[in-house]
mmCIF file of C-alpha atoms and ligand atoms in Angstrom:
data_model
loop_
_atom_site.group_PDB
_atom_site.id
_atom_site.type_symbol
_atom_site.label_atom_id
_atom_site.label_comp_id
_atom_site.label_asym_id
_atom_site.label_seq_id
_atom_site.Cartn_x
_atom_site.Cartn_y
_atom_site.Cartn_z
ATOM 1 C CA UNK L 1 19.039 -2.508 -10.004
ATOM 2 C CA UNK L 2 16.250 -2.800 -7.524
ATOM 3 C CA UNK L 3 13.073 -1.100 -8.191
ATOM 4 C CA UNK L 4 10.775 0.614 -5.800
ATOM 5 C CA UNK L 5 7.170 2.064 -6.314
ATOM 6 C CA UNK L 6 7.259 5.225 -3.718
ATOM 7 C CA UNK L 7 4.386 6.757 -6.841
ATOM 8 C CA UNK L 8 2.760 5.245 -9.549
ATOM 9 C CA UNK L 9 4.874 7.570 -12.069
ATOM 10 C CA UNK L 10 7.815 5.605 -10.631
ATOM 11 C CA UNK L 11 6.553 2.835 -13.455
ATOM 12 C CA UNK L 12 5.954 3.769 -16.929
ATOM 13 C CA UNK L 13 2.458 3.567 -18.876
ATOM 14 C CA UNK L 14 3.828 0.491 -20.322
ATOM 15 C CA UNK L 15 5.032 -1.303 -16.897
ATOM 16 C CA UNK L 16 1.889 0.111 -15.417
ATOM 17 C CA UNK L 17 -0.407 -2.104 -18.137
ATOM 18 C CA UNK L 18 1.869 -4.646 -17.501
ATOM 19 C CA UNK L 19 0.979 -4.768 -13.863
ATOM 20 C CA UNK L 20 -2.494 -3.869 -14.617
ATOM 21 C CA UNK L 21 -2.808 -6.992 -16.946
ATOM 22 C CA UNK L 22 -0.970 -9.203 -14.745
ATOM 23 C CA UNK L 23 -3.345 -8.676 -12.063
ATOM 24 C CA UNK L 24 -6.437 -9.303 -13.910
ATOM 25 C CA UNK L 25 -4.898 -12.580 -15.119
ATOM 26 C CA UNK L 26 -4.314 -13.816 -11.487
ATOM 27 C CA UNK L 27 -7.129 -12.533 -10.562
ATOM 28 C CA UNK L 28 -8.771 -15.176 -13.106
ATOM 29 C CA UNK L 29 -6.422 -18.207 -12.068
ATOM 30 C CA UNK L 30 -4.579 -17.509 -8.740
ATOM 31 C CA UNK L 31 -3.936 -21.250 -7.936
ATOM 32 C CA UNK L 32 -1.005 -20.689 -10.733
ATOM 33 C CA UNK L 33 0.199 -18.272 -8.533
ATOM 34 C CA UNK L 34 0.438 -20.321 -5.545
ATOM 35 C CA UNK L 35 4.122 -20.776 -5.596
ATOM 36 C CA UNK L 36 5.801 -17.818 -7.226
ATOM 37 C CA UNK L 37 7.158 -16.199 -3.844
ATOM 38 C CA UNK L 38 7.775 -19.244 -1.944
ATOM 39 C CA UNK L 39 9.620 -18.545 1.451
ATOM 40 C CA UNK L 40 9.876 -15.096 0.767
ATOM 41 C CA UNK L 41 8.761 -12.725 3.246
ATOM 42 C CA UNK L 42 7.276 -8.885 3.134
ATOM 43 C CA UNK L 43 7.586 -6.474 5.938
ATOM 44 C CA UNK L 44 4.757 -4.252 6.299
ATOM 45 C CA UNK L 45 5.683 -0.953 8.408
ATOM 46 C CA UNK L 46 2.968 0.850 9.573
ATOM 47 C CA UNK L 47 1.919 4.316 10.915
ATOM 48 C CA UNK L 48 -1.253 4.893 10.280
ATOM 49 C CA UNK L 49 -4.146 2.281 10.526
ATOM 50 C CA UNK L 50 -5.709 0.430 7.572
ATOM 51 C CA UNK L 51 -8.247 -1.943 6.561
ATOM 52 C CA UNK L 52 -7.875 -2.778 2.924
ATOM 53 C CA UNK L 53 -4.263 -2.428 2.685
ATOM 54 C CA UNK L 54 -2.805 -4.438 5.193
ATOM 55 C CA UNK L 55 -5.346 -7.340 4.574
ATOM 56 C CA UNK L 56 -4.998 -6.927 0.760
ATOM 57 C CA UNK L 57 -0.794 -7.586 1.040
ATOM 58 C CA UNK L 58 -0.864 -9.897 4.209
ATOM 59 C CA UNK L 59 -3.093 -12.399 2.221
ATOM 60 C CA UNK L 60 -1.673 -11.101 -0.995
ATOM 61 C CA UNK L 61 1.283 -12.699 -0.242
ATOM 62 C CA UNK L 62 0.766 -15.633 1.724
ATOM 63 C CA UNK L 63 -1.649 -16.858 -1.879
ATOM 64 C CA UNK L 64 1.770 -16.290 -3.556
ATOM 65 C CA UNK L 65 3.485 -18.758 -1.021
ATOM 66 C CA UNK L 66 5.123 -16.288 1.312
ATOM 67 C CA UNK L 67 4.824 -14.970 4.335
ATOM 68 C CA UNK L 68 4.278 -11.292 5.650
ATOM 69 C CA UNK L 69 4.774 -9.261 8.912
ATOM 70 C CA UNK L 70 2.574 -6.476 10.073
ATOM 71 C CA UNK L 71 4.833 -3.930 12.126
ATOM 72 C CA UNK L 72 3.235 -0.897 13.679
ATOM 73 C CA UNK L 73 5.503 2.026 13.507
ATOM 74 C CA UNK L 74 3.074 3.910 16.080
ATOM 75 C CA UNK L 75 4.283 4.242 18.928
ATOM 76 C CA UNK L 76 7.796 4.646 18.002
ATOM 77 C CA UNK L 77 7.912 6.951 14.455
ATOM 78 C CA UNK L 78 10.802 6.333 11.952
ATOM 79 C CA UNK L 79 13.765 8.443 12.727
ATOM 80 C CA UNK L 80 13.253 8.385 16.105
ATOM 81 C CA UNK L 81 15.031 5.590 18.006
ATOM 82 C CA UNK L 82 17.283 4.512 15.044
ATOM 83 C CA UNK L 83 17.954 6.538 11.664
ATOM 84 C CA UNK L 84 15.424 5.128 8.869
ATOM 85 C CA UNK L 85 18.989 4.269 6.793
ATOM 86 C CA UNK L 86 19.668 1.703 9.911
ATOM 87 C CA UNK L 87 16.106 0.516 9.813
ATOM 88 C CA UNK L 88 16.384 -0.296 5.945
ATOM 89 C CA UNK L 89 20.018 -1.447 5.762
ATOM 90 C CA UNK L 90 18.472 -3.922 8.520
ATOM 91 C CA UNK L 91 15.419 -4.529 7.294
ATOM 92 C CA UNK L 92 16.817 -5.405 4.234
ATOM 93 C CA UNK L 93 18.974 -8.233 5.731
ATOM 94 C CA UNK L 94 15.757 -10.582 6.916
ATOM 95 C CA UNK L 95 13.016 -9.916 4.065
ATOM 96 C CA UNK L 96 12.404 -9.685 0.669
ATOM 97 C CA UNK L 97 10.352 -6.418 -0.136
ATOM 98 C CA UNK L 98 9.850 -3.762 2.730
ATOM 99 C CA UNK L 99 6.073 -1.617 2.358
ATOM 100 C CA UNK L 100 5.446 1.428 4.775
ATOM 101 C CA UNK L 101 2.551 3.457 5.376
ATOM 102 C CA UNK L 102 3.830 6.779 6.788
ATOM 103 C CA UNK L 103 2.656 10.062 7.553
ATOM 104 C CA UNK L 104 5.697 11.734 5.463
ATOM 105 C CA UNK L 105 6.702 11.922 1.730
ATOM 106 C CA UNK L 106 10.578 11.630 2.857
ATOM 107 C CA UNK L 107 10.779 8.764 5.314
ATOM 108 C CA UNK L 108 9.430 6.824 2.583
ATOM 109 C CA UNK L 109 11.964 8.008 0.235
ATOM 110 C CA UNK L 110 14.680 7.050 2.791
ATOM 111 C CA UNK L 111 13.973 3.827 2.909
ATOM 112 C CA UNK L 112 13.872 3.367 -0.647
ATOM 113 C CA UNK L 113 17.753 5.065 -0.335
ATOM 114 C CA UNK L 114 19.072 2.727 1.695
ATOM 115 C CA UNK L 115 17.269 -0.222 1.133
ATOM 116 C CA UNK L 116 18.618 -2.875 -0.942
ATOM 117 C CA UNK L 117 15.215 -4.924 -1.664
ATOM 118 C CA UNK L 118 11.847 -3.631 -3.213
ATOM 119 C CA UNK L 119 10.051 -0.635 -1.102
ATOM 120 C CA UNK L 120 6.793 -0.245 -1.810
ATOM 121 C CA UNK L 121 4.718 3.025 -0.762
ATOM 122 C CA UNK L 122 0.988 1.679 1.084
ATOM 123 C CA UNK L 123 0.369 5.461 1.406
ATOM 124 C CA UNK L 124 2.245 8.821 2.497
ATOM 125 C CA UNK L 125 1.020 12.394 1.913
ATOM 126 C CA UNK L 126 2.292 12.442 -1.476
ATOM 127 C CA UNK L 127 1.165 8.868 -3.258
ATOM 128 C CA UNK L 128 -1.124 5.938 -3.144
ATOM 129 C CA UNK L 129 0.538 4.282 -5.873
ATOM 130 C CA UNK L 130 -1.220 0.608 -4.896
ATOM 131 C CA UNK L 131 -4.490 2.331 -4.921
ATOM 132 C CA UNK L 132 -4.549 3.428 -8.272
ATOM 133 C CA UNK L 133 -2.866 0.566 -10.035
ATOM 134 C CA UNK L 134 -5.941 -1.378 -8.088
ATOM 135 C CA UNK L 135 -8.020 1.875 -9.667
ATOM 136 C CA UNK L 136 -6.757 1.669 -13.453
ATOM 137 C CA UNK L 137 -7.251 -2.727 -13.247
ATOM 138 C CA UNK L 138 -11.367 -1.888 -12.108
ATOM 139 C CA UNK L 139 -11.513 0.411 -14.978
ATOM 140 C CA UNK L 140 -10.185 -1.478 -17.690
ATOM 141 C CA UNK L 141 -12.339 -4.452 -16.510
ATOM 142 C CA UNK L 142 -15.346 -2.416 -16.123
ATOM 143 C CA UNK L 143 -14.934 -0.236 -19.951
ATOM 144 C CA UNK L 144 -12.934 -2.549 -21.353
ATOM 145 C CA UNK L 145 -9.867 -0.232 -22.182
ATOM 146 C CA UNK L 146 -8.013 2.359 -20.637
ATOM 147 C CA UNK L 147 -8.282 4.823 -23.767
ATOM 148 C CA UNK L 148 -9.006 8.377 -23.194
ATOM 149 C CA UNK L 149 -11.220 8.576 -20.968
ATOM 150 C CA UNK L 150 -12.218 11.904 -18.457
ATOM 151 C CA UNK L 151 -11.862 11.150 -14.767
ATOM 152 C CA UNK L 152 -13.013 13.600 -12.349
ATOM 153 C CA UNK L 153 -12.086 13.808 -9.029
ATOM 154 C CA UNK L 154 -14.292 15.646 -6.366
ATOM 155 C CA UNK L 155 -13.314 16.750 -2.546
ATOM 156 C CA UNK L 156 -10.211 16.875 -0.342
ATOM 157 C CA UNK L 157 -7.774 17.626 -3.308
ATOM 158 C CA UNK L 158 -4.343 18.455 -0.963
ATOM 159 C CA UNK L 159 -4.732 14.374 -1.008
ATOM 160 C CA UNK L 160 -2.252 11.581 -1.568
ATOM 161 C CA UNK L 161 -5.286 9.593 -4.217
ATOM 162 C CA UNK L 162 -5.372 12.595 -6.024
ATOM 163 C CA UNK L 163 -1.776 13.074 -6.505
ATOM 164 C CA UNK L 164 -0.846 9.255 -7.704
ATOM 165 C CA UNK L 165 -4.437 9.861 -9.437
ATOM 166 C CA UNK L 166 -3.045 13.067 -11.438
ATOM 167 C CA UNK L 167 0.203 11.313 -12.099
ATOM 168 C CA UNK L 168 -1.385 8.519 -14.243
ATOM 169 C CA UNK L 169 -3.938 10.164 -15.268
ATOM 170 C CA UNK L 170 -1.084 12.648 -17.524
ATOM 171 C CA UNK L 171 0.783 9.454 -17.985
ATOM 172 C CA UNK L 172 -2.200 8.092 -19.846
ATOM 173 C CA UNK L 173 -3.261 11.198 -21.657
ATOM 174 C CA UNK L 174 -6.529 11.445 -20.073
ATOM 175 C CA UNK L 175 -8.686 14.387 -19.015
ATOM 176 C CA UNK L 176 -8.669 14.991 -15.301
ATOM 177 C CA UNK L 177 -10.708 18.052 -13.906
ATOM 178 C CA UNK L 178 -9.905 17.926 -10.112
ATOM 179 C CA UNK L 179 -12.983 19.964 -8.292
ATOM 180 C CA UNK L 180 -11.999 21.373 -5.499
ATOM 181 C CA UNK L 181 -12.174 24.588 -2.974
ATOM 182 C CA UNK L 182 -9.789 27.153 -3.892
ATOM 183 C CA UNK L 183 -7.919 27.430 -0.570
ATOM 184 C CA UNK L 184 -4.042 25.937 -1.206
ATOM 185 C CA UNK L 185 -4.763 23.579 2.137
ATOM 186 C CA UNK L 186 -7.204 21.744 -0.052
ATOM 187 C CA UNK L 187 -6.007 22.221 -3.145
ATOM 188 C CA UNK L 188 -2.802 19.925 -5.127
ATOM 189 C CA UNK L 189 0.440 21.451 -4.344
ATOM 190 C CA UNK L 190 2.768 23.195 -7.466
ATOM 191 C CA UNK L 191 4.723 20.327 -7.148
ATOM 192 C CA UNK L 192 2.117 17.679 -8.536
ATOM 193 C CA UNK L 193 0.400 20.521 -10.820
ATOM 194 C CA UNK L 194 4.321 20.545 -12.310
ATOM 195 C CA UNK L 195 4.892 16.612 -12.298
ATOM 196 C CA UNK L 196 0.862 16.467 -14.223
ATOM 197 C CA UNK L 197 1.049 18.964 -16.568
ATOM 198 C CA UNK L 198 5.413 18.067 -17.549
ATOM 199 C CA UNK L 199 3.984 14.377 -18.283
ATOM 200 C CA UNK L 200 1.011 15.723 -19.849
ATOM 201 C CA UNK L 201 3.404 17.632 -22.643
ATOM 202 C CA UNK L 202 3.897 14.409 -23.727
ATOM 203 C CA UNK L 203 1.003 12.318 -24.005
ATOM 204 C CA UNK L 204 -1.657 15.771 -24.770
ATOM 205 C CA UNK L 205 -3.371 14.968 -21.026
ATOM 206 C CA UNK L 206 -4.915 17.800 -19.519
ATOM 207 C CA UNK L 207 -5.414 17.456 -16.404
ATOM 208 C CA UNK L 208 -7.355 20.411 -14.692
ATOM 209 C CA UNK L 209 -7.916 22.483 -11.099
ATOM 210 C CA UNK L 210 -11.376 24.009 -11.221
ATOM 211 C CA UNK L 211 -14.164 24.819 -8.955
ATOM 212 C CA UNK L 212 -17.517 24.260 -10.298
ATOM 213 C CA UNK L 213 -18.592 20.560 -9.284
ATOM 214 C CA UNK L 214 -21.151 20.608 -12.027
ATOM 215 C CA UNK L 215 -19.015 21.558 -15.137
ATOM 216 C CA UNK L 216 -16.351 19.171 -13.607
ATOM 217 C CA UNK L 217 -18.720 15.949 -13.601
ATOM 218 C CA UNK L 218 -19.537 16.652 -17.459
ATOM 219 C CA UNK L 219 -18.853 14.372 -19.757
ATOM 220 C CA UNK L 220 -17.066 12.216 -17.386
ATOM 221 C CA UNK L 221 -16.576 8.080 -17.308
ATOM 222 C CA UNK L 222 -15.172 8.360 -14.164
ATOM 223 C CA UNK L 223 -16.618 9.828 -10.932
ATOM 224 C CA UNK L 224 -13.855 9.951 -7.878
ATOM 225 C CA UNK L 225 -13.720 11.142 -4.436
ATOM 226 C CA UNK L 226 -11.882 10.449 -1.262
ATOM 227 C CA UNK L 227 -12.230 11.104 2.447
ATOM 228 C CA UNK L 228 -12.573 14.019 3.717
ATOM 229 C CA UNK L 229 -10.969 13.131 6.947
ATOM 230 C CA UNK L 230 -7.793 11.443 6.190
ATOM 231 C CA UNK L 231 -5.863 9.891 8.030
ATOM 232 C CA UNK L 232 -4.291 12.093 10.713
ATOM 233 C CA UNK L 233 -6.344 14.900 10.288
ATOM 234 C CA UNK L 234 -7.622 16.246 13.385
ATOM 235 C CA UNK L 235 -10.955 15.222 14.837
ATOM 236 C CA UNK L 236 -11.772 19.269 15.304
ATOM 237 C CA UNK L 237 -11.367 20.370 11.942
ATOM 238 C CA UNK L 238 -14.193 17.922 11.037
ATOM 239 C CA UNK L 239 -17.006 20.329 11.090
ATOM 240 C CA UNK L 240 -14.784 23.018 9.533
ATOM 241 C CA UNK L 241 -14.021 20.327 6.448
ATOM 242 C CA UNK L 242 -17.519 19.441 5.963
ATOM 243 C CA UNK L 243 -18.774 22.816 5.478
ATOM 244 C CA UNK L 244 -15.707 23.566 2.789
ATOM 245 C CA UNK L 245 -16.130 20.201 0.804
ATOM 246 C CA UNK L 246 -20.560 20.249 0.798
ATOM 247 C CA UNK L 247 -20.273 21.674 -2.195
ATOM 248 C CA UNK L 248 -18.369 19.224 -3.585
ATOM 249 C CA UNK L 249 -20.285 16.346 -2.039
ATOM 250 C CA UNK L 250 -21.173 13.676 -5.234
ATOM 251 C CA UNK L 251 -24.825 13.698 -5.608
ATOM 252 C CA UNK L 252 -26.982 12.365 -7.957
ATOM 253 C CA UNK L 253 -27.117 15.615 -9.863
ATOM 254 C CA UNK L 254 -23.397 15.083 -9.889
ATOM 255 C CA UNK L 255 -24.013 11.478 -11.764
ATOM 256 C CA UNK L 256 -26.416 13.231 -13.977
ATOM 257 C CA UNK L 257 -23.886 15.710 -15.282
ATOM 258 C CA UNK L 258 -21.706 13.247 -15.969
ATOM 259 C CA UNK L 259 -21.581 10.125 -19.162
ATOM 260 C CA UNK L 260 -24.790 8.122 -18.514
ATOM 261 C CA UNK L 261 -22.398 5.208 -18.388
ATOM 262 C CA UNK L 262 -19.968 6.666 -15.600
ATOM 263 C CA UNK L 263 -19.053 4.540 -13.225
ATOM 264 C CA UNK L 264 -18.461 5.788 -8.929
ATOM 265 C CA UNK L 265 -15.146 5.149 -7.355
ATOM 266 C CA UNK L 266 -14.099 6.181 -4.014
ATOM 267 C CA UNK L 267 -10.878 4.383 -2.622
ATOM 268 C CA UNK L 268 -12.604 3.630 0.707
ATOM 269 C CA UNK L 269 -13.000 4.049 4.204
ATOM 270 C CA UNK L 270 -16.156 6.110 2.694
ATOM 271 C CA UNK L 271 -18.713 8.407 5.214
ATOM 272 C CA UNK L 272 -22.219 7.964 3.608
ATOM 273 C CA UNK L 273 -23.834 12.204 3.488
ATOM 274 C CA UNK L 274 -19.944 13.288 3.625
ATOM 275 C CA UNK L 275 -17.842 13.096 0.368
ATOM 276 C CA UNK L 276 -20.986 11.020 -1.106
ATOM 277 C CA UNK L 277 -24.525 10.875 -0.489
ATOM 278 C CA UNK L 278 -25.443 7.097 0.289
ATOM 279 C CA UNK L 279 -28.011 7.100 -2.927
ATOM 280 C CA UNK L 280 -24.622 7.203 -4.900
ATOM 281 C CA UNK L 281 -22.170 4.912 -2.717
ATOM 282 C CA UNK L 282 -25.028 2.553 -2.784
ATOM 283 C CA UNK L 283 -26.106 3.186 -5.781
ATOM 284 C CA UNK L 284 -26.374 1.048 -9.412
ATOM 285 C CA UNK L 285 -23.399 3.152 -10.709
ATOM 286 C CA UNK L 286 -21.001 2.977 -7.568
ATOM 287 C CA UNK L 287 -17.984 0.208 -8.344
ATOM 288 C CA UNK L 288 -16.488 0.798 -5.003
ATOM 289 C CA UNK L 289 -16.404 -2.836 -3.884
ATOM 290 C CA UNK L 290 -14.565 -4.090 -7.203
ATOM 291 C CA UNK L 291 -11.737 -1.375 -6.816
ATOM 292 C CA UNK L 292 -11.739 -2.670 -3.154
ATOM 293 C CA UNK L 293 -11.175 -6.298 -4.277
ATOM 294 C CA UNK L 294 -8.547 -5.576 -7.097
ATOM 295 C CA UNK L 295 -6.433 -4.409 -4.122
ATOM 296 C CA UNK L 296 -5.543 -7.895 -3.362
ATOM 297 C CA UNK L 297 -5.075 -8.953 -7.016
ATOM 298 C CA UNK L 298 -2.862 -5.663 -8.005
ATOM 299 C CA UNK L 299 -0.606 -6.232 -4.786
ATOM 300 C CA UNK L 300 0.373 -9.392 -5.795
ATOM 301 C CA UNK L 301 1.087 -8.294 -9.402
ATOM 302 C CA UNK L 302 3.186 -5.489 -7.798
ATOM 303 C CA UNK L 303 5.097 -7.776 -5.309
ATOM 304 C CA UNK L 304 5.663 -10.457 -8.692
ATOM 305 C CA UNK L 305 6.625 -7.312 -10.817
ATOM 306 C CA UNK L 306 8.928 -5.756 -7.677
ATOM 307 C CA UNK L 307 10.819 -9.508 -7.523
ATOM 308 C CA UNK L 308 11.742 -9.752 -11.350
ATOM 309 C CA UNK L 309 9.043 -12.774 -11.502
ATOM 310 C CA UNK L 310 6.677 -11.565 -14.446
HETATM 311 N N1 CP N 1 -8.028 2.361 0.352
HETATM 312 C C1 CP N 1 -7.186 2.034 1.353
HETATM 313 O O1 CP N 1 -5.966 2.138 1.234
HETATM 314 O O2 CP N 1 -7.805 1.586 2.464
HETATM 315 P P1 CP N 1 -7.140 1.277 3.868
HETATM 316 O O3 CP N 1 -6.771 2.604 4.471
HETATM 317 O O4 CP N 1 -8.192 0.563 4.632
HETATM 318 O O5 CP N 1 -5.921 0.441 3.652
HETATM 319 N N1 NVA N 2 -6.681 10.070 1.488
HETATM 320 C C1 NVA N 2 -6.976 8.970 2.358
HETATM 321 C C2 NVA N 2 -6.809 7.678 1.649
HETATM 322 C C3 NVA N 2 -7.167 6.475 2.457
HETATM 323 C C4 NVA N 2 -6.924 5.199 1.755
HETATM 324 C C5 NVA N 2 -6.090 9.038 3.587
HETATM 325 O O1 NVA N 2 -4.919 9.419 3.463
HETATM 326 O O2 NVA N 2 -6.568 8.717 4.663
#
């Protein structure tokens, strides 16, 4: 049966370590890797723009001996010109795994439908399943296990990172206080809140919606935020944003509240004075450019795991 990865709950805790200690092992010796996708090919669908993501995959896989396209999706959406069931069915005829980076939740879950090779989710408004994989691999290196730890998450909460971020969070029966305003447009939807807390039943995770940044950050290993502008948003409701989320900005006395060993993680593109004062981004504690990194070593775990070559 082919597998996809449209969220990071689509993989269990176990396949989840699995990738997670793949990646850190090619990330020690990729040269052994050099071969294992040879003259295969990835198709990378694209609707919103990226830095990280595209670069991470593109050279992802050509280190792994294959080759990838970059397709923009821009100026002509999904479901537009051709239903997405013809572009998979298609798609699926020429290349090996198909990735997408869409605006919506479903046209990523058509194309895993109808596809009959590997889709992988680079982002929608529901997941960032890539992210966090990259997320949970910079953890474990940096506190050398993945054992119940606190993670709290600070900002834009009606967010894709904080979804996939919730998800695994319950899978590994962690504490996760999300700190956000109370408004349901920047808030999780029920929908995740159900998924968190159903998984949670089973592992004792508790993962949390509050609204007090400072209780949030305390006791914490793990400081998160994300943009306050994603992708798509428009460019007028910046002002409105920045006034909501201010009070959710991670400061120092954020870092103070929190484990004297907690590490910063933001998933990048990052403003400096928005969703984290530069002292912090910049700062001794920040691990932003190691999660940025894994990115490339996770993918290629992901694409291995995706082609039944573990
Ligand atoms: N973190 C992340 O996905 O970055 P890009 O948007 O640059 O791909
Ligand atoms: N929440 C952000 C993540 C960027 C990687 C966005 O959707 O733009």
């Amino acid at each position: 049966m082919v597998r996809h990865l449209v969220k990071v709950s689509d993989f269990s805790k176990e396949e989840c370590e699995k990738v997670i200690n793949k990646s850190i092992e090619i990330k020690k010796n990729p040269k052994k890797y050099s071969s294992t996708l040879d003259g295969e090919t990835l198709l990378m669908l694209f609707e919103k723009p990226s830095l990280r993501t595209r670069i991470s995959f593109e050279t992802g896989m050509q280190q792994l001996g294959g080759h990838a396209i970059f397709y923009s999706i821009k100026d002509s959406p999904l479901g537009k010109k051709e239903n997405i069931s013809d572009t998979a069915k298609v798609a699926s005829r020429f290349v090996n795994i198909i990735a997408a980076r869409v605006f919506k939740r479903q046209d990523i879950w058509d194309l895993a439908k109808y596809a009959n090779v590997p889709v992988i989710n680079m982002l929608d408004d529901f997941a960032h399943p890539c992210q966090i994989l990259g997320d949970f691999q910079t953890i474990k290196e940096k506190k050398n296990n993945l054992e119940n730890m606190k993670l709290s998450y600070f900002g834009d909460a009606h967010n894709n990172v904080t979804y996939d971020l919730m998800r695994i969070c319950a899978m590994f029966g962690w504490r996760m206080d999300v700190a956000c305003p109370k408004a349901p447009e920047y808030s999780p939807e029920q929908i995740i809140i159900d998924e968190a807390s159903e998984i949670s039943k089973k592992t004792g995770a508790e993962v949390n919606i509050v609204h007090d940044a400072l209780e949030a950050a305390r006791e914490s290993d793990i400081i998160y935020t994300d943009s306050w502008m994603s992708y798509g948003i428009p460019q007028e409701q910046e002002e409105e944003r920045k006034k909501v989320f201010m009070r959710f900005q991670v400061t120092s006395s954020i870092m103070e509240a929190a484990k004297p060993d907690a590490v910063f993680m933001n998933c990048l593109p990052a403003m400096r004075e928005y969703e984290q004062t530069a002292e912090i981004i910049d700062g001794p504690q920040s691990i932003v450019f190691d999660q940025a990194e894994n990115r490339l070593h996770i993918q290629k775990a992901i694409m291995l795991f995706l082609r039944d070559k573990f």
